[in-house]
PDB file of C-alpha atoms in Angstrom:
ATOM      1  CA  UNK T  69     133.204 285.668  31.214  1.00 79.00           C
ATOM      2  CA  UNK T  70     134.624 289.299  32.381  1.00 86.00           C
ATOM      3  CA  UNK T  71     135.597 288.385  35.724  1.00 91.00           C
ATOM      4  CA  UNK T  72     137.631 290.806  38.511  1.00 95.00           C
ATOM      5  CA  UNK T  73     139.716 288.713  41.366  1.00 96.00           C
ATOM      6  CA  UNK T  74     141.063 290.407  44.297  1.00 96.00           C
ATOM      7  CA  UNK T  75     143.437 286.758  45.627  1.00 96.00           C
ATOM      8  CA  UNK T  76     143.504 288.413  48.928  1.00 95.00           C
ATOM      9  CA  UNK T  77     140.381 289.204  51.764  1.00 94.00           C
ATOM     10  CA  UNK T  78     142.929 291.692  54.342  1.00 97.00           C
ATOM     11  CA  UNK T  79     146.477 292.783  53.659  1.00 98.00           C
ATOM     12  CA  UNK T  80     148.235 293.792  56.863  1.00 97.00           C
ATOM     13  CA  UNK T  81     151.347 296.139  57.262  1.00 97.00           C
ATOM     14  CA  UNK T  82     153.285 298.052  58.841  1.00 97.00           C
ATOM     15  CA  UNK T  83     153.621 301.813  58.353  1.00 97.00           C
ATOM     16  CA  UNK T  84     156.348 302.900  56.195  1.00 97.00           C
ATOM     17  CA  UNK T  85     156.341 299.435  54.278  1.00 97.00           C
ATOM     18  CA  UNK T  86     155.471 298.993  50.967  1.00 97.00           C
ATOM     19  CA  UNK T  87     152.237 297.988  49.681  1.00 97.00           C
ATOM     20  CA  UNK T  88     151.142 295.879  46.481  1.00 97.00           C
ATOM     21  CA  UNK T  89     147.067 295.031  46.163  1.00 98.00           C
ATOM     22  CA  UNK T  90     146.652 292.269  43.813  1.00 97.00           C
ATOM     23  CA  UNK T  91     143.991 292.226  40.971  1.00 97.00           C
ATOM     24  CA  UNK T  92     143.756 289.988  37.986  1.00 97.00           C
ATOM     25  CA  UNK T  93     140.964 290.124  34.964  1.00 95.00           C
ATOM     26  CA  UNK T  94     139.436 288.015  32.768  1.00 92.00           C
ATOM     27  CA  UNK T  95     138.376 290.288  29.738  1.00 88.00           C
ATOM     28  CA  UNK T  96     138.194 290.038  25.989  1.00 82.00           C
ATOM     29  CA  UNK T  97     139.140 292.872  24.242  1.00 81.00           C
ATOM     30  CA  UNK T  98     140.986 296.029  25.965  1.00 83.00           C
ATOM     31  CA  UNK T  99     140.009 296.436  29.157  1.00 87.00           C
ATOM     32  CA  UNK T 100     139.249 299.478  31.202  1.00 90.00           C
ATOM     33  CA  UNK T 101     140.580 299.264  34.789  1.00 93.00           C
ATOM     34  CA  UNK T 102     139.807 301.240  37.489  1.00 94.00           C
ATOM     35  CA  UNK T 103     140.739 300.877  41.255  1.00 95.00           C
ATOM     36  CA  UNK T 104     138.295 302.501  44.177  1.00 95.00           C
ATOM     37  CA  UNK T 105     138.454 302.924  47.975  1.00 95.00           C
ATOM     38  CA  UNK T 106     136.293 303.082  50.687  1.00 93.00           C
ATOM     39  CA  UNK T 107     137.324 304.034  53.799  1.00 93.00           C
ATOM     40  CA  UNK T 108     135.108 302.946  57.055  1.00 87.00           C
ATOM     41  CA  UNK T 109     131.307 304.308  56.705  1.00 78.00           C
ATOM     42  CA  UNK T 110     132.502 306.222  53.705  1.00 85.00           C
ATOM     43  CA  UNK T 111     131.293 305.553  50.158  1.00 90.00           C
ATOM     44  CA  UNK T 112     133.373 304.258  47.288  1.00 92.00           C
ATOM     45  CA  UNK T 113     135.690 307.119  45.931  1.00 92.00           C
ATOM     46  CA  UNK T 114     137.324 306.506  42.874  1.00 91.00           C
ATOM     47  CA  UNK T 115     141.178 306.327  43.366  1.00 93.00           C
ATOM     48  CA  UNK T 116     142.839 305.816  40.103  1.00 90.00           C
ATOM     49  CA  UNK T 117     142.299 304.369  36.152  1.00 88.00           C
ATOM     50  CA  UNK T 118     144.677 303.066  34.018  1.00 84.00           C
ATOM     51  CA  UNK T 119     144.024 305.180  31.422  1.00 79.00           C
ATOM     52  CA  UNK T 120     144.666 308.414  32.916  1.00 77.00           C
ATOM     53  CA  UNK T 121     148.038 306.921  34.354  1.00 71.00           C
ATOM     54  CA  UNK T 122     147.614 309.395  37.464  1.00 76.00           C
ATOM     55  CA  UNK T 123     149.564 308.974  40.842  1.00 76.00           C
ATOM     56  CA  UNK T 124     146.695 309.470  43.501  1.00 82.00           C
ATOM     57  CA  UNK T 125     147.795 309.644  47.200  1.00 89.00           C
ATOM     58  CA  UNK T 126     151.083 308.102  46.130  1.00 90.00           C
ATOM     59  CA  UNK T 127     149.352 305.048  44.523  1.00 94.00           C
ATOM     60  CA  UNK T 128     150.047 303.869  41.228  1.00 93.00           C
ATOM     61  CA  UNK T 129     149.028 300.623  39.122  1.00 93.00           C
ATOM     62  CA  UNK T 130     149.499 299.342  36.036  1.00 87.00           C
ATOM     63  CA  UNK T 131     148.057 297.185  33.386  1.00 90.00           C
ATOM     64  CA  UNK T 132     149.891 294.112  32.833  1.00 91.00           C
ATOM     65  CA  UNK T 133     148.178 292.612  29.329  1.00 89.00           C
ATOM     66  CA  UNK T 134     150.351 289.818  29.494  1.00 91.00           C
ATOM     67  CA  UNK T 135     149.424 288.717  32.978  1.00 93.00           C
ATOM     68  CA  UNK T 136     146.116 290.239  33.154  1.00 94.00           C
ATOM     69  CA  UNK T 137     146.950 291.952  35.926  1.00 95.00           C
ATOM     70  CA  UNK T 138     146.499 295.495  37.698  1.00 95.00           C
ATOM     71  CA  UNK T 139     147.705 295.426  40.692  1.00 96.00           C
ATOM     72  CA  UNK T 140     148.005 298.604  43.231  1.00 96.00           C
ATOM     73  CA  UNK T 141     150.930 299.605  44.141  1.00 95.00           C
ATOM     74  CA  UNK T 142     152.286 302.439  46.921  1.00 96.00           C
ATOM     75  CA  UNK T 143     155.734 302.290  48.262  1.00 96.00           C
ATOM     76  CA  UNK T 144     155.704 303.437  51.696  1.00 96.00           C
ATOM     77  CA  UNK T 145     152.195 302.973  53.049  1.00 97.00           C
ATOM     78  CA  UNK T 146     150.264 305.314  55.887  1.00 97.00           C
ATOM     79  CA  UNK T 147     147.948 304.576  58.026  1.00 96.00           C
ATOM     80  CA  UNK T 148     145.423 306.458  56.734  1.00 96.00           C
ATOM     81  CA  UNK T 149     145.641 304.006  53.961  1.00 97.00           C
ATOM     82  CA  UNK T 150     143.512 301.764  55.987  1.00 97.00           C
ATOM     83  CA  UNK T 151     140.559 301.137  54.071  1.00 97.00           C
ATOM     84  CA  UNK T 152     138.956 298.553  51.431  1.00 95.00           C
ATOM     85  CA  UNK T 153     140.201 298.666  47.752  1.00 97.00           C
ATOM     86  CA  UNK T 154     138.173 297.021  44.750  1.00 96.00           C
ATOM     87  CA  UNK T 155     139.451 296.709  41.389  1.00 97.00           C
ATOM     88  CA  UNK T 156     136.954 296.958  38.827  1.00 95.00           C
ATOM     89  CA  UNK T 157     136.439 296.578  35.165  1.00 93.00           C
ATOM     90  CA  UNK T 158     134.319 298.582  32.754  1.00 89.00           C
ATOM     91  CA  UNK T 159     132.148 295.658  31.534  1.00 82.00           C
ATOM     92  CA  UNK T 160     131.310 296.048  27.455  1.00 77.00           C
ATOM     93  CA  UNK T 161     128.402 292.718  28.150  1.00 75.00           C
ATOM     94  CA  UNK T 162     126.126 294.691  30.807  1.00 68.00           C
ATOM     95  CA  UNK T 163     125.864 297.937  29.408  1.00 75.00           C
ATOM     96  CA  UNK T 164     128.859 300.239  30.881  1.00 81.00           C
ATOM     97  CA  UNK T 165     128.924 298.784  34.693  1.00 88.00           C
ATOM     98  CA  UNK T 166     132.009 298.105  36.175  1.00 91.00           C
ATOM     99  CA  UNK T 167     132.436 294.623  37.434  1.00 92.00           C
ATOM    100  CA  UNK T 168     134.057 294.734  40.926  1.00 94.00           C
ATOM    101  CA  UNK T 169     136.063 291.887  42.389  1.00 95.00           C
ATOM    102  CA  UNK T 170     135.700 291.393  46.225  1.00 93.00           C
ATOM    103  CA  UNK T 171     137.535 294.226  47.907  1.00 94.00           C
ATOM    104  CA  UNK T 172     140.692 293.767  49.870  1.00 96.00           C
ATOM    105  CA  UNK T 173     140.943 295.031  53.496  1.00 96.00           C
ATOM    106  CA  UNK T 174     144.080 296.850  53.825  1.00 98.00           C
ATOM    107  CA  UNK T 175     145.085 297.409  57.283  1.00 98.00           C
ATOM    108  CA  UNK T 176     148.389 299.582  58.023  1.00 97.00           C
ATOM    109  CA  UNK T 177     149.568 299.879  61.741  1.00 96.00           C
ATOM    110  CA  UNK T 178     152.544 301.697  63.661  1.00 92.00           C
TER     111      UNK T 178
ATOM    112  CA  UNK C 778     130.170 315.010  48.918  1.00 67.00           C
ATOM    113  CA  UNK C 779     129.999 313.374  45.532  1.00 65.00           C
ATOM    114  CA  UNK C 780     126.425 314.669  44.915  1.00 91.00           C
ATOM    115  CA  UNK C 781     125.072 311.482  45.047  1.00 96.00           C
ATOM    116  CA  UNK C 782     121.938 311.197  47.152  1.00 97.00           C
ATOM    117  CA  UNK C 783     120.665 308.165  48.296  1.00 97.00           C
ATOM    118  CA  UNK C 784     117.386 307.918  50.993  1.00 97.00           C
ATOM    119  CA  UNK C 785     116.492 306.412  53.095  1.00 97.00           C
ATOM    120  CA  UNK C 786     120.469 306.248  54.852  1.00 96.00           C
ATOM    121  CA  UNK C 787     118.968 303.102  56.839  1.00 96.00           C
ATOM    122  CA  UNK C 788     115.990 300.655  56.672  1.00 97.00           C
ATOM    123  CA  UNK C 789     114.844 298.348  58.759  1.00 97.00           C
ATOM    124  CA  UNK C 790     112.161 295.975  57.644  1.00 97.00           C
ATOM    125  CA  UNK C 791     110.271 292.564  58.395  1.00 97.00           C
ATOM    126  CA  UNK C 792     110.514 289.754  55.759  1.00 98.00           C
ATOM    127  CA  UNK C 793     107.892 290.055  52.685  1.00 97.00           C
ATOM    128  CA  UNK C 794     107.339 293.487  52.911  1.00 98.00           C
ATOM    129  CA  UNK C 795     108.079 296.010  49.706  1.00 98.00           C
ATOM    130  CA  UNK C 796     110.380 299.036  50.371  1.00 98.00           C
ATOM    131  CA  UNK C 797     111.725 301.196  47.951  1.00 98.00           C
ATOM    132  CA  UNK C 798     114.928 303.262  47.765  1.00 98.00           C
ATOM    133  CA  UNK C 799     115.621 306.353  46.188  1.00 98.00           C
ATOM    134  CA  UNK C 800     118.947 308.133  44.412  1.00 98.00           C
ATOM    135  CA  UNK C 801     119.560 311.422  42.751  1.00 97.00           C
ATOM    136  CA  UNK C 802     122.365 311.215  40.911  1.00 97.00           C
ATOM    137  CA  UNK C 803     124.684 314.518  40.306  1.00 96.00           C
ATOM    138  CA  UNK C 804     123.464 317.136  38.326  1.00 94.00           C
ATOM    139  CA  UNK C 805     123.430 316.280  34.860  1.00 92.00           C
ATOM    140  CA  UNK C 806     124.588 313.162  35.206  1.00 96.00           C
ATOM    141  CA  UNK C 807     122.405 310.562  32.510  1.00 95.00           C
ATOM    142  CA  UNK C 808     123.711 307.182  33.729  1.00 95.00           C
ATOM    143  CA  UNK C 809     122.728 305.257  36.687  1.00 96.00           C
ATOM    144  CA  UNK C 810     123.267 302.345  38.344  1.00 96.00           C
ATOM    145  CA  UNK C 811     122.504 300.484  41.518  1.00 97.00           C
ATOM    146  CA  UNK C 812     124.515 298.015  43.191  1.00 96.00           C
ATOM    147  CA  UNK C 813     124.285 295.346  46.441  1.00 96.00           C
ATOM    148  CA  UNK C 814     127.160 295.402  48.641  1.00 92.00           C
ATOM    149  CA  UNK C 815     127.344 291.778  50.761  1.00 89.00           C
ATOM    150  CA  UNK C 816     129.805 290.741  53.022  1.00 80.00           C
ATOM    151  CA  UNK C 817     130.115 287.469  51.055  1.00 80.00           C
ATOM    152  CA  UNK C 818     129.227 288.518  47.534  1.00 81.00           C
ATOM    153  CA  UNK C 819     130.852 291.986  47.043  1.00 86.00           C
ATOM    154  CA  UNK C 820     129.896 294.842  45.157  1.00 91.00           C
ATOM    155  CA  UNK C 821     127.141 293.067  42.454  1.00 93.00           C
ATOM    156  CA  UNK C 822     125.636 295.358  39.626  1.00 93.00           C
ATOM    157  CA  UNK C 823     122.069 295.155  39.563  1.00 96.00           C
ATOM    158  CA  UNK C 824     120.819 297.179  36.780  1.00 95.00           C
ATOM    159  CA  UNK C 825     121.826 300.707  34.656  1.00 94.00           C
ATOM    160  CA  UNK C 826     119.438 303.260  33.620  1.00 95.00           C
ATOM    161  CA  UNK C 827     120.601 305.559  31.034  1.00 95.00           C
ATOM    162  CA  UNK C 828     118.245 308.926  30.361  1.00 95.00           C
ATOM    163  CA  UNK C 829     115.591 307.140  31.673  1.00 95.00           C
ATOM    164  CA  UNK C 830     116.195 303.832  29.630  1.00 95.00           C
ATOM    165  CA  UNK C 831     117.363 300.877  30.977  1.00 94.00           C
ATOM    166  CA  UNK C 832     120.389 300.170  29.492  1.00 92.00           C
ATOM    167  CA  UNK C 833     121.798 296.692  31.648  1.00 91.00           C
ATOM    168  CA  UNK C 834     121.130 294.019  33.925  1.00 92.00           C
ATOM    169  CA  UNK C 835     123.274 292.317  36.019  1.00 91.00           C
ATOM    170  CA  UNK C 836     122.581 290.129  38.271  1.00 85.00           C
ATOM    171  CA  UNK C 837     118.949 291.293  39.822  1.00 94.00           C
ATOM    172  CA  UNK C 838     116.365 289.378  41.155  1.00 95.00           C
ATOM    173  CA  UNK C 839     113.295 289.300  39.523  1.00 96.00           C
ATOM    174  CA  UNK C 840     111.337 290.263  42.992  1.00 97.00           C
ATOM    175  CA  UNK C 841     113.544 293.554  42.386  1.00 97.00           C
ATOM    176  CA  UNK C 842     112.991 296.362  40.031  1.00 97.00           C
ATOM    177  CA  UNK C 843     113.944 299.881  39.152  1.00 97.00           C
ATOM    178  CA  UNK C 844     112.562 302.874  37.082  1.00 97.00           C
ATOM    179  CA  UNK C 845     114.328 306.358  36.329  1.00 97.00           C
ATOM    180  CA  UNK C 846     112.219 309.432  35.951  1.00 97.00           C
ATOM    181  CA  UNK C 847     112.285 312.033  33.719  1.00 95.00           C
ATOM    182  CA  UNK C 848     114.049 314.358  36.381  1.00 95.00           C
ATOM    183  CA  UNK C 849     116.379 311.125  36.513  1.00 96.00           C
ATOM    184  CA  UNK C 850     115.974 310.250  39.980  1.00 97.00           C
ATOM    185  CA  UNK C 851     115.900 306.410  40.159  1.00 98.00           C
ATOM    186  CA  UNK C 852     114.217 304.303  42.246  1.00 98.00           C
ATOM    187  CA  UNK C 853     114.817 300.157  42.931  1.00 98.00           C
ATOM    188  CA  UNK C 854     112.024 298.652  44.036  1.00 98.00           C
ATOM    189  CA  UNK C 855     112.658 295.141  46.385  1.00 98.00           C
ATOM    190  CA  UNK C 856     109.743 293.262  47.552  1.00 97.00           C
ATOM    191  CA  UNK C 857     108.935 290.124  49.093  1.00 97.00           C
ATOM    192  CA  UNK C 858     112.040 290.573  50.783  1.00 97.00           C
ATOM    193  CA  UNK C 859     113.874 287.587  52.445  1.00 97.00           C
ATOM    194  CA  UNK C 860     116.620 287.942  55.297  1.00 96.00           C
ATOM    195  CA  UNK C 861     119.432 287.250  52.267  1.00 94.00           C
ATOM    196  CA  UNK C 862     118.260 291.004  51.100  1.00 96.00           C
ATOM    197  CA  UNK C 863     120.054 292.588  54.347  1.00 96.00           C
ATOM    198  CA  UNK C 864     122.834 294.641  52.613  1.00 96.00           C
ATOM    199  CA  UNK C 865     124.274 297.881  51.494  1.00 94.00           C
ATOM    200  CA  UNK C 866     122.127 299.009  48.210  1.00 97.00           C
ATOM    201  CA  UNK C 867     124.821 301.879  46.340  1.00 96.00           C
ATOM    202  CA  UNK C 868     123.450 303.969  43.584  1.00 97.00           C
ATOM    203  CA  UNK C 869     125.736 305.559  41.450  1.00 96.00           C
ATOM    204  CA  UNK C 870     125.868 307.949  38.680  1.00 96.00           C
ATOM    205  CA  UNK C 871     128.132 309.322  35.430  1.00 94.00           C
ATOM    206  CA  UNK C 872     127.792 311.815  33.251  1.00 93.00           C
ATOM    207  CA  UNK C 873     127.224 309.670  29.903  1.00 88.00           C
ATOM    208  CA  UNK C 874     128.066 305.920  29.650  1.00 84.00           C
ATOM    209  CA  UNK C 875     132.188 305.739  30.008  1.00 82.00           C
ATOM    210  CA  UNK C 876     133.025 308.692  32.342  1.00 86.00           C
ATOM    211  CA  UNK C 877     133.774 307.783  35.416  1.00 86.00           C
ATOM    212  CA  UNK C 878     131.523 307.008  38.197  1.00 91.00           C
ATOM    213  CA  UNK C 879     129.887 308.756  41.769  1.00 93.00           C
ATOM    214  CA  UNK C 880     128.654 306.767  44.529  1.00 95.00           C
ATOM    215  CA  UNK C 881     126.264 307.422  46.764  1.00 96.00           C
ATOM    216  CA  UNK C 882     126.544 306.254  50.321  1.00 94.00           C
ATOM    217  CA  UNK C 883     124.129 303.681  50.161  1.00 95.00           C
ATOM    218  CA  UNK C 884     121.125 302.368  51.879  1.00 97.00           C
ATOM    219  CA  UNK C 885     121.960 299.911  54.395  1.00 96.00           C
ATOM    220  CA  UNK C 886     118.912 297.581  54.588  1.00 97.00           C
ATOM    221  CA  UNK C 887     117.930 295.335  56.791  1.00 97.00           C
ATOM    222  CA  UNK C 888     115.095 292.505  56.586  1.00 97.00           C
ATOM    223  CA  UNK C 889     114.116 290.945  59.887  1.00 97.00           C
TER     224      UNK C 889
END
């Protein structure tokens, strides 16, 4: 089954510190990874996928084949970070969709 | 703006009734797909349309439905809605099947 899990429901730190969002996938084949935010009321913006191997508002991840893993990474986090990431995966079973896992709420305060 | 338009922005509605919810996806875009947001189940795909095909289903309810038009504005139908329905409907859009993908900013819908 392709399969997105997000291990944690809130992530809370402190400005300044750094940040790591956790995402693991269950997918045969080579997956396409994509990480989005949504900031409060906002819709889902895409932030970053691992095949362009961008740097978007100081956030980087990469894909970890070995570990199924692509976790989000930002070294010194702001608070206008606050928001909710999902990790998604292109799905090749239902059509093109990406499969999202749950979201993680990360909450950065001063 | 992603150029995503989704209508009604909020709907409130009594159990059993029918509503229906409307997106426009960004100019020229072919592909589109709808999604239920749910505090405990996430972000679930529901179904894709593709150039007014459907291309996918995920995991929709057979009291729910959907249609693209030729101008490829889609619609998802929901009737005999229960209170479990209550959630934030997304519609999204890309320009063919693998470029990335535009949100809309949902209908939040809510069945008393």
């Amino acid at each position: 089954a392709q399969r997105v899990t997000q291990p944690e429901k809130l992530l809370s730190v402190f400005k300044g510190a750094p940040v790591e969002l956790k995402c693991n996938y269950s997918y045969s084949g080579s997956p396409e990874l994509f990480w989005y935010v949504q900031y409060s009321r906002q819709r889902l913006q895409l932030l970053l996928r691992h095949i362009s191997r961008e740097s978007i508002k100081g956030f980087t991840a990469d894909l970890n084949k070995g570990e199924t893993s692509f976790h989000l990474k930002k070294p010194f986090a702001q608070e206008e970070d606050s928001a909710m990431y999902y990790c998604a995966l292109r799905s090749n079973q239902a059509g093109t969709a990406l499969i999202f896992g749950k979201g993680t709420t990360l909450s950065v305060s001063s | 703006d992603s150029g995503v338009t989704q209508t009604p922005k909020h709907l409130i509605t009594a159990t059993g009734q029918r509503v229906t919810l409307r997106c426009s996806p960004r100019s020229g875009d072919l592909s589109v797909y709808w999604y239920q947001q749910s505090l405990d189940q996430g972000l679930q795909f529901l179904i894709q349309y593709y150039n007014g095909e459907e291309r996918a289903k995920g995991n929709i309810l057979e009291r729910f439905s959907a249609q693209q038009f030729p101008d490829l504005h889609s619609e998802l139908n929901l009737s005999s809605l229960e209170l479990g329905d209550s959630a934030l409907y997304f519609c999204a859009s890309s320009v063919d099947l693998k470029a990335e993908a535009f949100f809309g900013q949902g209908t939040r819908l809510t069945v008393v």
